């Protein structure tokens, strides 16, 4: 039988020499595994005399514990080495110059960032919600009763019904995020919601996927005057010029009163000039949040009130940056993106200009 000192020297050496975790585990099994050399020796204790056992027993146990501790220590070292190797192979040289030519920011993203900057200045934060919505958030809670004709006006994309016959939808507007926010946050609420929206519609000014920015303010005192001031300020900041606006009465199930906001513009040759002129262009829908919507979200309309608005981002991008056809925006043509795209390194801000 090999003596304890010999075993100790042998395995301590092998543990130290193990180059990786697999090799270390092989040494551990050879020494301490069920059929390992140390374990086999422990089994011979039963055949020893009492006196012999008194000496060999504790000695073997000591050897076992010592080797186990050495394995653990070596394991820690090897794990550290393995991690360092991964980190070394995944280094990123942050000092490499960026090739600005290889990518541009899509005008829609640029405009959403500009909007976020302008509304952040008015104290709004950004909220988001899912593109695939249920009927409750997209319609019912927004005061579209089942069978309401306005549901059809939205040219909704329905998904296949589930086992209960319920059909999810691709959200037709960003307004469901109003519901999600009011049901999960306590007023005062002051959010904008940039996001994708979907309607079954396609021509020069409509694409089946488009973008909206929603706005929602809920507190105890906000009124229609605040709504008008907020949006009038927004358009002048966005178009970076004085813009004359008008509010026309309109109807949305989820606001009362409701309005559409138009901006003055004129056409000079092929160019559309926003701000002055003799024509009006509609750019957004808005209104005071309907009491039924507040109730559906568990808010007391005698205590809380506020306004909401929603606007099409793609159209505003076309107006500001002069793209003639909405469909080009989503064609994924590299030349178009190179021409109309924005530098990803320049961040929109109100101090030095939005674009
Ligand atoms: N959700 C409306 C639409 O898509 C826009 C809107 C939002 C109107 C909020 C009023 C208030 O047409």
mmCIF file of C-alpha atoms and ligand atoms in Angstrom:
data_model
loop_
_atom_site.group_PDB
_atom_site.id
_atom_site.type_symbol
_atom_site.label_atom_id
_atom_site.label_comp_id
_atom_site.label_asym_id
_atom_site.label_seq_id
_atom_site.Cartn_x
_atom_site.Cartn_y
_atom_site.Cartn_z
ATOM 1 C CA UNK A 1 0.000 0.000 0.000
ATOM 2 C CA UNK A 2 1.405 3.362 -1.047
ATOM 3 C CA UNK A 3 2.266 5.444 1.943
ATOM 4 C CA UNK A 4 0.369 8.593 2.753
ATOM 5 C CA UNK A 5 3.250 10.975 2.207
ATOM 6 C CA UNK A 6 3.879 9.527 -1.258
ATOM 7 C CA UNK A 7 0.233 9.927 -2.210
ATOM 8 C CA UNK A 8 0.204 13.447 -0.928
ATOM 9 C CA UNK A 9 3.275 14.488 -2.901
ATOM 10 C CA UNK A 10 2.009 12.782 -6.035
ATOM 11 C CA UNK A 11 -1.461 14.315 -6.053
ATOM 12 C CA UNK A 12 -0.439 17.723 -4.761
ATOM 13 C CA UNK A 13 1.979 17.884 -7.701
ATOM 14 C CA UNK A 14 -0.654 16.781 -10.205
ATOM 15 C CA UNK A 15 -3.204 19.255 -8.883
ATOM 16 C CA UNK A 16 -0.733 22.087 -9.176
ATOM 17 C CA UNK A 17 0.196 20.984 -12.693
ATOM 18 C CA UNK A 18 -3.407 20.745 -13.980
ATOM 19 C CA UNK A 19 -3.578 23.202 -16.869
ATOM 20 C CA UNK A 20 -7.336 23.561 -17.143
ATOM 21 C CA UNK A 21 -10.561 22.697 -15.327
ATOM 22 C CA UNK A 22 -11.013 19.389 -17.178
ATOM 23 C CA UNK A 23 -7.509 18.212 -16.279
ATOM 24 C CA UNK A 24 -8.060 19.238 -12.660
ATOM 25 C CA UNK A 25 -11.262 17.254 -12.475
ATOM 26 C CA UNK A 26 -9.464 14.182 -13.861
ATOM 27 C CA UNK A 27 -6.906 14.422 -11.034
ATOM 28 C CA UNK A 28 -9.678 14.851 -8.472
ATOM 29 C CA UNK A 29 -11.443 11.709 -9.719
ATOM 30 C CA UNK A 30 -8.181 9.712 -9.749
ATOM 31 C CA UNK A 31 -7.511 10.606 -6.112
ATOM 32 C CA UNK A 32 -10.840 11.268 -4.412
ATOM 33 C CA UNK A 33 -13.443 9.774 -6.768
ATOM 34 C CA UNK A 34 -15.349 6.621 -5.772
ATOM 35 C CA UNK A 35 -12.626 4.452 -7.247
ATOM 36 C CA UNK A 36 -9.855 6.963 -6.599
ATOM 37 C CA UNK A 37 -6.611 5.918 -4.924
ATOM 38 C CA UNK A 38 -7.348 7.657 -1.615
ATOM 39 C CA UNK A 39 -10.910 6.310 -1.469
ATOM 40 C CA UNK A 40 -9.667 2.760 -2.115
ATOM 41 C CA UNK A 41 -7.240 3.122 0.763
ATOM 42 C CA UNK A 42 -9.993 4.263 3.079
ATOM 43 C CA UNK A 43 -11.851 1.058 2.287
ATOM 44 C CA UNK A 44 -8.934 -1.035 3.619
ATOM 45 C CA UNK A 45 -9.440 0.469 7.104
ATOM 46 C CA UNK A 46 -12.039 -2.182 7.888
ATOM 47 C CA UNK A 47 -9.480 -4.940 7.675
ATOM 48 C CA UNK A 48 -6.971 -3.259 9.989
ATOM 49 C CA UNK A 49 -6.328 -3.900 13.632
ATOM 50 C CA UNK A 50 -7.760 -1.377 16.073
ATOM 51 C CA UNK A 51 -4.343 0.126 16.807
ATOM 52 C CA UNK A 52 -3.460 0.447 13.152
ATOM 53 C CA UNK A 53 -6.842 2.022 12.411
ATOM 54 C CA UNK A 54 -6.315 4.638 15.113
ATOM 55 C CA UNK A 55 -3.257 5.933 13.272
ATOM 56 C CA UNK A 56 -4.211 5.345 9.637
ATOM 57 C CA UNK A 57 -7.809 6.546 9.925
ATOM 58 C CA UNK A 58 -7.117 10.167 10.898
ATOM 59 C CA UNK A 59 -4.072 10.273 8.578
ATOM 60 C CA UNK A 60 -6.133 9.202 5.546
ATOM 61 C CA UNK A 61 -8.935 11.592 6.448
ATOM 62 C CA UNK A 62 -6.398 14.384 6.741
ATOM 63 C CA UNK A 63 -5.008 13.498 3.319
ATOM 64 C CA UNK A 64 -8.480 13.491 1.816
ATOM 65 C CA UNK A 65 -9.318 16.930 3.238
ATOM 66 C CA UNK A 66 -5.979 18.373 2.268
ATOM 67 C CA UNK A 67 -6.262 17.208 -1.338
ATOM 68 C CA UNK A 68 -9.866 18.437 -1.554
ATOM 69 C CA UNK A 69 -8.735 21.868 -0.350
ATOM 70 C CA UNK A 70 -5.911 21.927 -2.898
ATOM 71 C CA UNK A 71 -8.379 21.056 -5.680
ATOM 72 C CA UNK A 72 -10.697 23.913 -4.625
ATOM 73 C CA UNK A 73 -7.829 26.394 -4.507
ATOM 74 C CA UNK A 74 -6.562 25.344 -7.937
ATOM 75 C CA UNK A 75 -10.118 25.509 -9.281
ATOM 76 C CA UNK A 76 -10.432 29.145 -8.232
ATOM 77 C CA UNK A 77 -7.165 29.969 -9.980
ATOM 78 C CA UNK A 78 -8.139 28.147 -13.176
ATOM 79 C CA UNK A 79 -11.608 29.733 -13.276
ATOM 80 C CA UNK A 80 -10.010 33.149 -12.998
ATOM 81 C CA UNK A 81 -7.670 32.275 -15.856
ATOM 82 C CA UNK A 82 -10.562 31.050 -18.010
ATOM 83 C CA UNK A 83 -12.464 34.303 -17.410
ATOM 84 C CA UNK A 84 -9.406 36.394 -18.198
ATOM 85 C CA UNK A 85 -8.932 34.500 -21.449
ATOM 86 C CA UNK A 86 -12.546 35.253 -22.457
ATOM 87 C CA UNK A 87 -12.161 38.915 -21.509
ATOM 88 C CA UNK A 88 -8.905 39.187 -23.428
ATOM 89 C CA UNK A 89 -10.434 37.657 -26.558
ATOM 90 C CA UNK A 90 -13.451 39.992 -26.402
ATOM 91 C CA UNK A 91 -11.674 43.311 -25.995
ATOM 92 C CA UNK A 92 -13.047 46.295 -27.813
ATOM 93 C CA UNK A 93 -10.726 49.103 -28.767
ATOM 94 C CA UNK A 94 -12.726 52.170 -27.737
ATOM 95 C CA UNK A 95 -10.132 54.458 -29.299
ATOM 96 C CA UNK A 96 -10.758 53.171 -32.842
ATOM 97 C CA UNK A 97 -12.138 55.970 -35.013
ATOM 98 C CA UNK A 98 -15.766 55.423 -36.035
ATOM 99 C CA UNK A 99 -16.432 55.207 -39.722
ATOM 100 C CA UNK A 100 -19.358 57.618 -39.992
ATOM 101 C CA UNK A 101 -19.909 56.543 -43.592
ATOM 102 C CA UNK A 102 -21.071 53.054 -42.666
ATOM 103 C CA UNK A 103 -24.342 53.997 -41.033
ATOM 104 C CA UNK A 104 -26.841 56.797 -40.632
ATOM 105 C CA UNK A 105 -29.710 57.443 -38.290
ATOM 106 C CA UNK A 106 -33.055 56.952 -40.041
ATOM 107 C CA UNK A 107 -35.035 60.219 -40.301
ATOM 108 C CA UNK A 108 -37.859 58.645 -38.272
ATOM 109 C CA UNK A 109 -35.452 57.920 -35.409
ATOM 110 C CA UNK A 110 -33.969 61.396 -35.739
ATOM 111 C CA UNK A 111 -37.429 62.997 -35.517
ATOM 112 C CA UNK A 112 -38.412 60.827 -32.539
ATOM 113 C CA UNK A 113 -35.258 61.943 -30.759
ATOM 114 C CA UNK A 114 -35.999 65.566 -31.569
ATOM 115 C CA UNK A 115 -39.508 65.146 -30.160
ATOM 116 C CA UNK A 116 -38.179 63.493 -27.016
ATOM 117 C CA UNK A 117 -35.786 66.417 -26.504
ATOM 118 C CA UNK A 118 -38.520 69.030 -26.951
ATOM 119 C CA UNK A 119 -41.000 67.265 -24.667
ATOM 120 C CA UNK A 120 -38.324 66.463 -22.093
ATOM 121 C CA UNK A 121 -37.829 70.213 -21.842
ATOM 122 C CA UNK A 122 -41.539 70.442 -20.949
ATOM 123 C CA UNK A 123 -41.106 67.795 -18.246
ATOM 124 C CA UNK A 124 -42.299 64.693 -20.117
ATOM 125 C CA UNK A 125 -40.641 61.312 -19.728
ATOM 126 C CA UNK A 126 -40.701 58.500 -22.301
ATOM 127 C CA UNK A 127 -42.923 55.403 -21.903
ATOM 128 C CA UNK A 128 -43.305 52.384 -24.148
ATOM 129 C CA UNK A 129 -45.698 49.487 -24.699
ATOM 130 C CA UNK A 130 -46.009 46.319 -26.807
ATOM 131 C CA UNK A 131 -46.699 46.344 -30.572
ATOM 132 C CA UNK A 132 -49.013 43.323 -30.192
ATOM 133 C CA UNK A 133 -51.947 44.429 -28.077
ATOM 134 C CA UNK A 134 -55.149 42.947 -26.757
ATOM 135 C CA UNK A 135 -58.565 44.298 -27.599
ATOM 136 C CA UNK A 136 -58.957 45.773 -24.112
ATOM 137 C CA UNK A 137 -55.961 48.121 -24.296
ATOM 138 C CA UNK A 138 -56.257 49.005 -27.997
ATOM 139 C CA UNK A 139 -60.040 49.601 -27.992
ATOM 140 C CA UNK A 140 -62.293 48.759 -25.060
ATOM 141 C CA UNK A 141 -60.524 50.689 -22.314
ATOM 142 C CA UNK A 142 -60.201 53.627 -24.720
ATOM 143 C CA UNK A 143 -63.994 53.851 -24.786
ATOM 144 C CA UNK A 144 -64.553 52.038 -28.076
ATOM 145 C CA UNK A 145 -67.481 49.775 -27.105
ATOM 146 C CA UNK A 146 -67.596 46.352 -28.835
ATOM 147 C CA UNK A 147 -69.068 46.782 -32.306
ATOM 148 C CA UNK A 148 -68.310 50.527 -32.368
ATOM 149 C CA UNK A 149 -67.819 51.669 -35.995
ATOM 150 C CA UNK A 150 -64.575 53.449 -35.075
ATOM 151 C CA UNK A 151 -62.994 50.021 -34.679
ATOM 152 C CA UNK A 152 -63.421 49.468 -38.412
ATOM 153 C CA UNK A 153 -62.044 52.901 -39.233
ATOM 154 C CA UNK A 154 -58.734 51.777 -37.867
ATOM 155 C CA UNK A 155 -58.224 49.093 -40.566
ATOM 156 C CA UNK A 156 -56.988 46.776 -37.867
ATOM 157 C CA UNK A 157 -54.623 43.862 -38.441
ATOM 158 C CA UNK A 158 -55.995 40.998 -36.327
ATOM 159 C CA UNK A 159 -53.939 37.997 -35.262
ATOM 160 C CA UNK A 160 -55.332 34.443 -35.297
ATOM 161 C CA UNK A 161 -57.809 33.924 -32.442
ATOM 162 C CA UNK A 162 -56.556 31.986 -29.399
ATOM 163 C CA UNK A 163 -58.412 29.015 -27.844
ATOM 164 C CA UNK A 164 -60.942 31.403 -26.220
ATOM 165 C CA UNK A 165 -61.612 33.069 -29.568
ATOM 166 C CA UNK A 166 -59.761 36.238 -28.483
ATOM 167 C CA UNK A 167 -57.925 38.042 -31.219
ATOM 168 C CA UNK A 168 -54.801 40.044 -30.444
ATOM 169 C CA UNK A 169 -54.153 43.025 -32.734
ATOM 170 C CA UNK A 170 -51.164 44.916 -34.061
ATOM 171 C CA UNK A 171 -51.783 48.146 -32.193
ATOM 172 C CA UNK A 172 -53.509 50.669 -34.442
ATOM 173 C CA UNK A 173 -52.246 53.623 -32.407
ATOM 174 C CA UNK A 174 -49.977 54.362 -29.432
ATOM 175 C CA UNK A 175 -53.001 55.249 -27.258
ATOM 176 C CA UNK A 176 -53.071 51.799 -25.540
ATOM 177 C CA UNK A 177 -49.949 52.947 -23.698
ATOM 178 C CA UNK A 178 -52.126 55.657 -22.095
ATOM 179 C CA UNK A 179 -54.119 52.818 -20.513
ATOM 180 C CA UNK A 180 -51.032 50.837 -19.494
ATOM 181 C CA UNK A 181 -49.524 53.910 -17.868
ATOM 182 C CA UNK A 182 -52.650 55.026 -16.004
ATOM 183 C CA UNK A 183 -53.168 51.489 -14.698
ATOM 184 C CA UNK A 184 -49.606 51.137 -13.443
ATOM 185 C CA UNK A 185 -48.612 54.637 -12.262
ATOM 186 C CA UNK A 186 -50.130 57.087 -9.873
ATOM 187 C CA UNK A 187 -50.804 60.621 -11.173
ATOM 188 C CA UNK A 188 -49.299 63.113 -11.759
ATOM 189 C CA UNK A 189 -48.457 61.524 -15.124
ATOM 190 C CA UNK A 190 -46.570 63.310 -17.894
ATOM 191 C CA UNK A 191 -45.377 60.958 -20.631
ATOM 192 C CA UNK A 192 -44.760 60.718 -24.335
ATOM 193 C CA UNK A 193 -44.864 57.386 -26.142
ATOM 194 C CA UNK A 194 -42.879 56.992 -29.354
ATOM 195 C CA UNK A 195 -43.545 53.757 -31.194
ATOM 196 C CA UNK A 196 -44.632 51.682 -34.164
ATOM 197 C CA UNK A 197 -48.289 51.404 -35.146
ATOM 198 C CA UNK A 198 -50.060 49.356 -37.826
ATOM 199 C CA UNK A 199 -53.058 49.757 -40.120
ATOM 200 C CA UNK A 200 -54.001 47.893 -43.275
ATOM 201 C CA UNK A 201 -53.452 50.822 -45.652
ATOM 202 C CA UNK A 202 -50.876 51.656 -48.331
ATOM 203 C CA UNK A 203 -50.486 54.586 -50.752
ATOM 204 C CA UNK A 204 -48.267 57.635 -51.192
ATOM 205 C CA UNK A 205 -49.106 58.961 -47.745
ATOM 206 C CA UNK A 206 -49.922 55.709 -45.884
ATOM 207 C CA UNK A 207 -47.810 52.662 -45.037
ATOM 208 C CA UNK A 208 -49.088 49.552 -43.186
ATOM 209 C CA UNK A 209 -46.500 50.224 -40.462
ATOM 210 C CA UNK A 210 -45.993 53.787 -39.353
ATOM 211 C CA UNK A 211 -44.862 55.679 -36.271
ATOM 212 C CA UNK A 212 -46.664 57.793 -33.706
ATOM 213 C CA UNK A 213 -45.779 59.823 -30.685
ATOM 214 C CA UNK A 214 -48.505 59.849 -28.067
ATOM 215 C CA UNK A 215 -48.673 62.304 -25.197
ATOM 216 C CA UNK A 216 -50.525 62.030 -21.883
ATOM 217 C CA UNK A 217 -50.817 64.395 -18.948
ATOM 218 C CA UNK A 218 -52.924 63.476 -15.906
ATOM 219 C CA UNK A 219 -53.170 65.496 -12.706
ATOM 220 C CA UNK A 220 -55.798 67.477 -10.826
ATOM 221 C CA UNK A 221 -55.658 70.819 -12.630
ATOM 222 C CA UNK A 222 -54.514 70.460 -16.253
ATOM 223 C CA UNK A 223 -57.022 71.947 -18.724
ATOM 224 C CA UNK A 224 -57.478 72.583 -22.450
ATOM 225 C CA UNK A 225 -55.405 75.786 -22.264
ATOM 226 C CA UNK A 226 -52.421 73.738 -21.144
ATOM 227 C CA UNK A 227 -53.012 71.319 -24.017
ATOM 228 C CA UNK A 228 -52.976 74.145 -26.567
ATOM 229 C CA UNK A 229 -49.919 75.826 -25.078
ATOM 230 C CA UNK A 230 -47.996 72.571 -24.938
ATOM 231 C CA UNK A 231 -48.659 71.698 -28.586
ATOM 232 C CA UNK A 232 -48.194 75.239 -29.944
ATOM 233 C CA UNK A 233 -44.806 75.394 -28.244
ATOM 234 C CA UNK A 234 -43.968 71.964 -29.578
ATOM 235 C CA UNK A 235 -44.557 72.775 -33.271
ATOM 236 C CA UNK A 236 -42.553 75.998 -33.156
ATOM 237 C CA UNK A 237 -39.654 74.179 -31.492
ATOM 238 C CA UNK A 238 -39.920 71.257 -33.880
ATOM 239 C CA UNK A 239 -39.984 73.308 -37.093
ATOM 240 C CA UNK A 240 -37.504 75.770 -35.587
ATOM 241 C CA UNK A 241 -39.612 78.753 -36.667
ATOM 242 C CA UNK A 242 -42.801 80.532 -35.578
ATOM 243 C CA UNK A 243 -45.713 78.374 -36.664
ATOM 244 C CA UNK A 244 -49.326 79.515 -36.674
ATOM 245 C CA UNK A 245 -51.743 76.808 -35.525
ATOM 246 C CA UNK A 246 -55.495 76.298 -35.291
ATOM 247 C CA UNK A 247 -57.557 73.774 -33.359
ATOM 248 C CA UNK A 248 -60.604 72.299 -35.104
ATOM 249 C CA UNK A 249 -63.279 70.338 -33.220
ATOM 250 C CA UNK A 250 -63.072 66.627 -33.965
ATOM 251 C CA UNK A 251 -64.134 63.284 -32.490
ATOM 252 C CA UNK A 252 -62.148 60.532 -30.796
ATOM 253 C CA UNK A 253 -63.880 58.032 -28.489
ATOM 254 C CA UNK A 254 -61.202 58.513 -25.799
ATOM 255 C CA UNK A 255 -61.140 62.313 -25.564
ATOM 256 C CA UNK A 256 -63.852 64.895 -24.869
ATOM 257 C CA UNK A 257 -63.670 67.572 -26.128
ATOM 258 C CA UNK A 258 -61.494 66.450 -29.029
ATOM 259 C CA UNK A 259 -59.657 68.485 -31.642
ATOM 260 C CA UNK A 260 -57.284 68.247 -34.549
ATOM 261 C CA UNK A 261 -54.464 70.730 -34.770
ATOM 262 C CA UNK A 262 -53.561 72.265 -38.137
ATOM 263 C CA UNK A 263 -50.470 74.278 -39.028
ATOM 264 C CA UNK A 264 -50.275 77.030 -41.617
ATOM 265 C CA UNK A 265 -48.252 76.261 -44.715
ATOM 266 C CA UNK A 266 -47.675 77.304 -48.265
ATOM 267 C CA UNK A 267 -46.402 75.578 -51.359
ATOM 268 C CA UNK A 268 -43.574 77.300 -53.223
ATOM 269 C CA UNK A 269 -42.892 75.271 -56.351
ATOM 270 C CA UNK A 270 -42.258 71.713 -55.127
ATOM 271 C CA UNK A 271 -41.426 72.887 -51.653
ATOM 272 C CA UNK A 272 -43.771 72.916 -48.655
ATOM 273 C CA UNK A 273 -43.085 75.774 -46.231
ATOM 274 C CA UNK A 274 -44.489 75.313 -42.750
ATOM 275 C CA UNK A 275 -45.384 78.294 -40.576
ATOM 276 C CA UNK A 276 -47.008 80.895 -42.809
ATOM 277 C CA UNK A 277 -49.103 80.894 -45.942
ATOM 278 C CA UNK A 278 -52.749 80.453 -46.879
ATOM 279 C CA UNK A 279 -53.232 76.721 -46.399
ATOM 280 C CA UNK A 280 -53.812 74.542 -43.321
ATOM 281 C CA UNK A 281 -52.420 71.072 -42.776
ATOM 282 C CA UNK A 282 -53.619 68.687 -40.082
ATOM 283 C CA UNK A 283 -50.760 67.241 -38.053
ATOM 284 C CA UNK A 284 -52.216 65.740 -34.892
ATOM 285 C CA UNK A 285 -55.244 64.658 -32.878
ATOM 286 C CA UNK A 286 -55.762 65.660 -29.269
ATOM 287 C CA UNK A 287 -58.263 66.321 -26.506
ATOM 288 C CA UNK A 288 -59.101 66.099 -22.829
ATOM 289 C CA UNK A 289 -59.022 62.507 -21.573
ATOM 290 C CA UNK A 290 -62.600 61.124 -21.555
ATOM 291 C CA UNK A 291 -64.014 60.439 -18.066
ATOM 292 C CA UNK A 292 -64.860 56.858 -19.140
ATOM 293 C CA UNK A 293 -61.185 56.250 -19.925
ATOM 294 C CA UNK A 294 -60.182 57.502 -16.479
ATOM 295 C CA UNK A 295 -62.813 55.235 -14.890
ATOM 296 C CA UNK A 296 -61.613 52.253 -16.955
ATOM 297 C CA UNK A 297 -58.156 52.833 -15.497
ATOM 298 C CA UNK A 298 -59.399 53.069 -11.929
ATOM 299 C CA UNK A 299 -59.071 56.865 -11.661
ATOM 300 C CA UNK A 300 -61.828 59.078 -10.289
ATOM 301 C CA UNK A 301 -62.828 61.643 -12.966
ATOM 302 C CA UNK A 302 -64.049 64.003 -10.216
ATOM 303 C CA UNK A 303 -60.489 64.096 -8.904
ATOM 304 C CA UNK A 304 -58.288 63.663 -11.962
ATOM 305 C CA UNK A 305 -58.223 65.168 -15.442
ATOM 306 C CA UNK A 306 -55.760 65.786 -18.206
ATOM 307 C CA UNK A 307 -55.052 65.794 -21.913
ATOM 308 C CA UNK A 308 -53.753 63.433 -24.579
ATOM 309 C CA UNK A 309 -52.447 63.861 -28.094
ATOM 310 C CA UNK A 310 -51.165 61.658 -30.873
ATOM 311 C CA UNK A 311 -49.207 62.516 -33.984
ATOM 312 C CA UNK A 312 -47.763 60.745 -36.989
ATOM 313 C CA UNK A 313 -43.984 60.851 -36.844
ATOM 314 C CA UNK A 314 -43.349 59.832 -40.450
ATOM 315 C CA UNK A 315 -45.473 62.667 -41.822
ATOM 316 C CA UNK A 316 -43.751 65.209 -39.620
ATOM 317 C CA UNK A 317 -40.385 63.865 -40.787
ATOM 318 C CA UNK A 318 -41.469 64.246 -44.423
ATOM 319 C CA UNK A 319 -42.630 67.805 -43.819
ATOM 320 C CA UNK A 320 -39.500 68.845 -41.961
ATOM 321 C CA UNK A 321 -36.925 67.151 -44.150
ATOM 322 C CA UNK A 322 -38.699 67.204 -47.518
ATOM 323 C CA UNK A 323 -39.135 63.566 -48.525
ATOM 324 C CA UNK A 324 -41.752 63.226 -51.259
ATOM 325 C CA UNK A 325 -43.026 59.637 -50.738
ATOM 326 C CA UNK A 326 -43.716 57.982 -47.401
ATOM 327 C CA UNK A 327 -43.143 54.475 -48.783
ATOM 328 C CA UNK A 328 -39.461 55.218 -49.528
ATOM 329 C CA UNK A 329 -38.947 55.572 -45.788
ATOM 330 C CA UNK A 330 -39.316 51.851 -45.244
ATOM 331 C CA UNK A 331 -37.896 50.492 -48.496
ATOM 332 C CA UNK A 332 -34.490 49.946 -46.904
ATOM 333 C CA UNK A 333 -32.611 51.469 -49.889
ATOM 334 C CA UNK A 334 -29.042 52.266 -48.829
ATOM 335 C CA UNK A 335 -28.790 55.236 -51.194
ATOM 336 C CA UNK A 336 -31.927 56.807 -49.732
ATOM 337 C CA UNK A 337 -30.605 56.281 -46.217
ATOM 338 C CA UNK A 338 -27.257 57.779 -47.126
ATOM 339 C CA UNK A 339 -28.998 60.818 -48.597
ATOM 340 C CA UNK A 340 -31.676 61.421 -45.947
ATOM 341 C CA UNK A 341 -30.008 59.818 -42.917
ATOM 342 C CA UNK A 342 -28.420 61.692 -40.005
ATOM 343 C CA UNK A 343 -25.072 61.342 -38.341
ATOM 344 C CA UNK A 344 -25.444 58.958 -35.405
ATOM 345 C CA UNK A 345 -22.844 60.978 -33.541
ATOM 346 C CA UNK A 346 -24.744 64.262 -33.463
ATOM 347 C CA UNK A 347 -27.337 64.304 -30.721
ATOM 348 C CA UNK A 348 -30.385 66.520 -31.008
ATOM 349 C CA UNK A 349 -30.493 69.183 -28.332
ATOM 350 C CA UNK A 350 -32.287 72.473 -27.853
ATOM 351 C CA UNK A 351 -29.151 74.514 -27.189
ATOM 352 C CA UNK A 352 -27.244 73.943 -30.418
ATOM 353 C CA UNK A 353 -30.155 73.027 -32.701
ATOM 354 C CA UNK A 354 -32.142 69.903 -33.274
ATOM 355 C CA UNK A 355 -30.526 68.690 -36.493
HETATM 356 N N1 LIG B 1 -54.951 57.753 -31.309
HETATM 357 C C1 LIG B 1 -55.403 58.764 -32.228
HETATM 358 C C2 LIG B 1 -55.133 58.278 -33.651
HETATM 359 O O1 LIG B 1 -54.322 57.430 -33.850
HETATM 360 C C3 LIG B 1 -54.709 60.082 -31.986
HETATM 361 C C4 LIG B 1 -55.050 60.698 -30.674
HETATM 362 C C5 LIG B 1 -54.289 60.416 -29.549
HETATM 363 C C6 LIG B 1 -56.115 61.559 -30.548
HETATM 364 C C7 LIG B 1 -54.599 61.014 -28.339
HETATM 365 C C8 LIG B 1 -56.438 62.148 -29.334
HETATM 366 C C9 LIG B 1 -55.661 61.860 -28.234
HETATM 367 O O2 LIG B 1 -55.725 58.750 -34.585
#
